[in-house]
Coordinates of C-alpha atoms in Angstrom, one line a residue:
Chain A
X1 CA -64.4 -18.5 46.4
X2 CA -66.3 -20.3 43.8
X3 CA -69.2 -22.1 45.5
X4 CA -71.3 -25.2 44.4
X5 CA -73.5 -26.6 46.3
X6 CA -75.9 -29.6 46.4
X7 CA -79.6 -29.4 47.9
X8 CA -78.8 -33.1 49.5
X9 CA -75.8 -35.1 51.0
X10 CA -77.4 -38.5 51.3
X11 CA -81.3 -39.5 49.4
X12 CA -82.7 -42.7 49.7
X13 CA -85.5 -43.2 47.3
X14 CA -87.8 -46.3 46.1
X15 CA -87.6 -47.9 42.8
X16 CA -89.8 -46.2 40.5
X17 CA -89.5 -42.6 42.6
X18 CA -89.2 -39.5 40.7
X19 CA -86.0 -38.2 41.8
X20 CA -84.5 -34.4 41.5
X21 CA -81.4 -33.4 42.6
X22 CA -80.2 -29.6 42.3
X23 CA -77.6 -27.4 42.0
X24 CA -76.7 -24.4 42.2
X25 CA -73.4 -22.1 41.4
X26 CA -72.6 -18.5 42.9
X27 CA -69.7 -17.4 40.1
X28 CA -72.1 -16.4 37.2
X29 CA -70.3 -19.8 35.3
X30 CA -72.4 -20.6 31.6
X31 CA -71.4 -24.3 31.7
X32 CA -72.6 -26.7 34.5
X33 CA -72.5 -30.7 34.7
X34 CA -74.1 -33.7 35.8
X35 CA -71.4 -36.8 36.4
X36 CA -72.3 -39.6 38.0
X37 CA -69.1 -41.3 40.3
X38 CA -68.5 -45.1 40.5
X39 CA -65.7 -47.5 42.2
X40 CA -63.4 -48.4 38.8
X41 CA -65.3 -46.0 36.3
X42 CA -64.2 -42.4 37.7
X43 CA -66.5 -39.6 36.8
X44 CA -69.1 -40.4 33.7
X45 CA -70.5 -37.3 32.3
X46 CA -74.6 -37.5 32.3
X47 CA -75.6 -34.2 30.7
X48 CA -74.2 -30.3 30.4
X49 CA -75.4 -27.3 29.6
X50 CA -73.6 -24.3 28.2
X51 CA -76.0 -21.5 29.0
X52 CA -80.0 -21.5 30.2
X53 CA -82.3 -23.5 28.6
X54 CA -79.1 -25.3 27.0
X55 CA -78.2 -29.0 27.3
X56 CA -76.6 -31.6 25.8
X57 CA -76.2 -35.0 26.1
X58 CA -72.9 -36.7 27.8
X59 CA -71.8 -40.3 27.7
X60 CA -74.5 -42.0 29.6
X61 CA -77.7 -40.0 29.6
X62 CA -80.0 -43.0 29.7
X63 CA -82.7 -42.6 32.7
X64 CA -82.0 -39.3 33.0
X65 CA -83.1 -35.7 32.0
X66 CA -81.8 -32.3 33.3
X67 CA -83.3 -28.5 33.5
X68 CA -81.9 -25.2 33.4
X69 CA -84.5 -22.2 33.7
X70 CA -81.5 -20.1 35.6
X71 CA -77.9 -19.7 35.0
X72 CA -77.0 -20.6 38.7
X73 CA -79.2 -23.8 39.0
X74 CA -78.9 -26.9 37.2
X75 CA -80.9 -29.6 37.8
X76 CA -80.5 -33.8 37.4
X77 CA -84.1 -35.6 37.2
X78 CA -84.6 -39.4 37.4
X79 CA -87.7 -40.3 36.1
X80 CA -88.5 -43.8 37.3
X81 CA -85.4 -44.3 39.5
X82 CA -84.0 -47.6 39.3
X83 CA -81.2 -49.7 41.7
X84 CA -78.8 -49.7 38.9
X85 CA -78.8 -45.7 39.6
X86 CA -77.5 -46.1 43.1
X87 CA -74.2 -43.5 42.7
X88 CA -72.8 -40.7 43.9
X89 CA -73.8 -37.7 41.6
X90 CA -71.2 -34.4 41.4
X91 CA -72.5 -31.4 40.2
X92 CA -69.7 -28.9 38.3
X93 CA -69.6 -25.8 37.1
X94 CA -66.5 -24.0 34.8
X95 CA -66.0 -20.9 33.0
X96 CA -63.3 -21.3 30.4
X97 CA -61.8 -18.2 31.1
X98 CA -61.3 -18.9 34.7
X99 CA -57.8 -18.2 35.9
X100 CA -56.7 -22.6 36.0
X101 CA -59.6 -23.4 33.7
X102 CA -60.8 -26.1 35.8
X103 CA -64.0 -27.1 36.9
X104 CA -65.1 -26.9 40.5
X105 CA -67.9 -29.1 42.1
X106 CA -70.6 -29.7 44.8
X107 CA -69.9 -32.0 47.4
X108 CA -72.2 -34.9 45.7
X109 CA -75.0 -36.7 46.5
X110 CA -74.4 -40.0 47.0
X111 CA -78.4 -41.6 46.0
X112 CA -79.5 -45.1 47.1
X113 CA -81.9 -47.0 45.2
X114 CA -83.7 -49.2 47.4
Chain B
X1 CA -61.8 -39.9 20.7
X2 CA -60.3 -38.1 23.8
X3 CA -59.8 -40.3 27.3
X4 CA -56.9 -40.6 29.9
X5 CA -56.2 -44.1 32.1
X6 CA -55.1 -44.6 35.5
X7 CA -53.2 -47.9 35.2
X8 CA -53.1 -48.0 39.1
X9 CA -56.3 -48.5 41.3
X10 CA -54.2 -48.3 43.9
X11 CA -51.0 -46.8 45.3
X12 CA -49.2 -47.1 48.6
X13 CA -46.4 -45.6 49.8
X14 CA -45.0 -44.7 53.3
X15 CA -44.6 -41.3 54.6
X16 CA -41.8 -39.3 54.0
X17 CA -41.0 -41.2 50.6
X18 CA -41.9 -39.6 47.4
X19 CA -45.1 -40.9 45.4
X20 CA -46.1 -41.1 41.9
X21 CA -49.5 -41.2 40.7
X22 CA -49.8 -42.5 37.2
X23 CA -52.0 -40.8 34.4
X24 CA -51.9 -41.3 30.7
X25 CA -53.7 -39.2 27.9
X26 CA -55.1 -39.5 24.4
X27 CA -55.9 -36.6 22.6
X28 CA -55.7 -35.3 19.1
X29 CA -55.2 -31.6 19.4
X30 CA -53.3 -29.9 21.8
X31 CA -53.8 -31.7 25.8
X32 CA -55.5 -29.2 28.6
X33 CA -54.5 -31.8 31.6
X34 CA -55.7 -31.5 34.8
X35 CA -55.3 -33.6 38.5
X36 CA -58.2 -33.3 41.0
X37 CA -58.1 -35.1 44.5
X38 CA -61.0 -36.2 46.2
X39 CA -61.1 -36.3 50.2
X40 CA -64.0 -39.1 51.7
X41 CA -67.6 -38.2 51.2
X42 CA -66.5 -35.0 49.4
X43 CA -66.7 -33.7 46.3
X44 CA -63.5 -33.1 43.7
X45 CA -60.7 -30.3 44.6
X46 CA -58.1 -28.5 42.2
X47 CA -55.1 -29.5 42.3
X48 CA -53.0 -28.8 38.8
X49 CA -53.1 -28.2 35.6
X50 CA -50.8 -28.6 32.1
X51 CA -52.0 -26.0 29.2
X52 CA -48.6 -25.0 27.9
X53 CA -45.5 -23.9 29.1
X54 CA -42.7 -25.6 31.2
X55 CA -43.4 -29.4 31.3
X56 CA -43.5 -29.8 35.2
X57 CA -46.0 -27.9 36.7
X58 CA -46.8 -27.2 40.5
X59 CA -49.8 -27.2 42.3
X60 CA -51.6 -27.2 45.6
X61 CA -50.2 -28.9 48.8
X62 CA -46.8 -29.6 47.3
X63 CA -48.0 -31.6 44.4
X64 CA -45.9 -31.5 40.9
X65 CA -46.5 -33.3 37.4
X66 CA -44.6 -33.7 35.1
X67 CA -46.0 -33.6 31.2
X68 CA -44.3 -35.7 28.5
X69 CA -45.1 -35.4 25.1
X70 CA -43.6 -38.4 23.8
X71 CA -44.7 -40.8 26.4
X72 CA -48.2 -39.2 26.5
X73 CA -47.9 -39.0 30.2
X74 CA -49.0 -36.6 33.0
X75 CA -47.9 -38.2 36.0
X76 CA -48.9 -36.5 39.6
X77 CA -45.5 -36.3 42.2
X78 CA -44.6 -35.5 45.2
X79 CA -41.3 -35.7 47.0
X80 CA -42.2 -36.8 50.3
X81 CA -46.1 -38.4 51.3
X82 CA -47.8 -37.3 53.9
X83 CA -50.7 -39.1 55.7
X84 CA -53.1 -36.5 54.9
X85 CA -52.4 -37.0 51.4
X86 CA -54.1 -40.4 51.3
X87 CA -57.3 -39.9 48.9
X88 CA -58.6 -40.3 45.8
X89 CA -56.8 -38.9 42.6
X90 CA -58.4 -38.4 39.2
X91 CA -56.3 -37.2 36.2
X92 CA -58.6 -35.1 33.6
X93 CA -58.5 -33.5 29.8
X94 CA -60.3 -31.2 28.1
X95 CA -61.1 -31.5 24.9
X96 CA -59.9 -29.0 23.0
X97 CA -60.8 -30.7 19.7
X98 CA -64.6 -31.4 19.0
X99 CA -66.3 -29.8 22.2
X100 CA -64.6 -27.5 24.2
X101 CA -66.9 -27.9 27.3
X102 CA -66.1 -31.3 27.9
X103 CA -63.7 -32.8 30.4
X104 CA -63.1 -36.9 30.4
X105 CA -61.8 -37.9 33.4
X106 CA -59.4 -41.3 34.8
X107 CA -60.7 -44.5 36.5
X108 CA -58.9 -42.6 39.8
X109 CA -56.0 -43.8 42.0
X110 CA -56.4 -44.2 45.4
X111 CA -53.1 -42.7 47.5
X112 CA -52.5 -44.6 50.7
X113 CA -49.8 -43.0 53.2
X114 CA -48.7 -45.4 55.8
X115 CA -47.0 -43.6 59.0

């Protein structure tokens, strides 16, 4: 089974914290995301990346920045956290010639912004 | 510009009745559709996908959906609820247009099953 997993369940940071969260995937997948979850707005894509070193821009990458040196590890940074970044972050992975095509994700991080 | 809606937040139903879980899609290019549940304090599960093929399409735990061209609908069923069904639903596309890594995804549903 494909596995993705994130390094933290629950993070509780100050305003103006640097903040990382990882990931990291065990099925070899090139593409891994960065969505950030909200009651109403579903899943908002932050940033992907398509292969190491690789990374582009989703619908809301403002306050944020990501790193991929490896393939299995994909990593969301927060600069200056702020409270308006309070969410629950899901990391995914997909390789488009998987079997249903579909992605498969972490268990989250759900991040409070004090 | 590729998106699907969820014109329900919220849908309950009491078990043993059959539930519908609403998704419609806008795409240009062909639709890669997809339905994901979400359990509490988890992260997003599999649950079905449309690519091509007959329009109704099974999936995990007894779930169905039906595709519809015409009506630009993908909606989730599922012929009799249980209570371990309530959750969170999220319909999904790919796009299969401009960028073929991205997936936009619904506001979600929530399922309630009442016993």
């Amino acid at each position: 089974d494909v596995k993705v997993t994130q390094s933290s369940r629950y993070l509780v940071k100050r305003t103006g914290e640097k903040v990382f969260l990882e990931c990291v995937q065990d099925m070899d997948h090139e593409n891994m995301f960065w969505y950030r979850q909200d009651p109403g707005l579903g899943l908002r894509l932050i940033y992907f990346s398509y292969d190491v070193k690789m990374k582009e821009k989703g619908d809301i990458p403002e306050g944020y920045s990501v790193s991929r040196e490896k393939k299995e590890r994909f990593s969301l940074i927060l600069e200056s956290a702020s409270t308006n970044q309070t969410s629950m972050y899901l990391c995914a992975s997909w390789h488009r010639t998987s079997s249903n095509n579909e992605q498969f994700f972490g268990p989250g991080t759900r991040l409070t912004v004090l | 510009a590729q998106s699907v809606a969820q014109p329900e937040d919220q849908v309950n139903v009491a078990e043993g009745n059959p539930l519908t879980v609403k998704c419609t899609y806008s795409v240009s290019g062909n639709p890669y559709l997809f339905w994901y549940v979400q359990y509490p304090n988890r992260g997003l599960q599999f649950l079905l996908k449309y690519i091509t093929g007959d329009n109704l399409v099974k999936g995990s735990y007894g779930f169905e959906a039906e595709f519809n061209k015409s009506q630009t609908s993908f909606h989730l069923k599922k012929p009799s609820a249980l209570v371990s069904d309530s959750a969170l639903y999220f319909c999904a596309v790919r796009d299969t247009e401009y960028n073929f890594n991205k997936f936009y995804f619904g506001s979600g549903t929530k399922l309630n099953v009442k016993p």
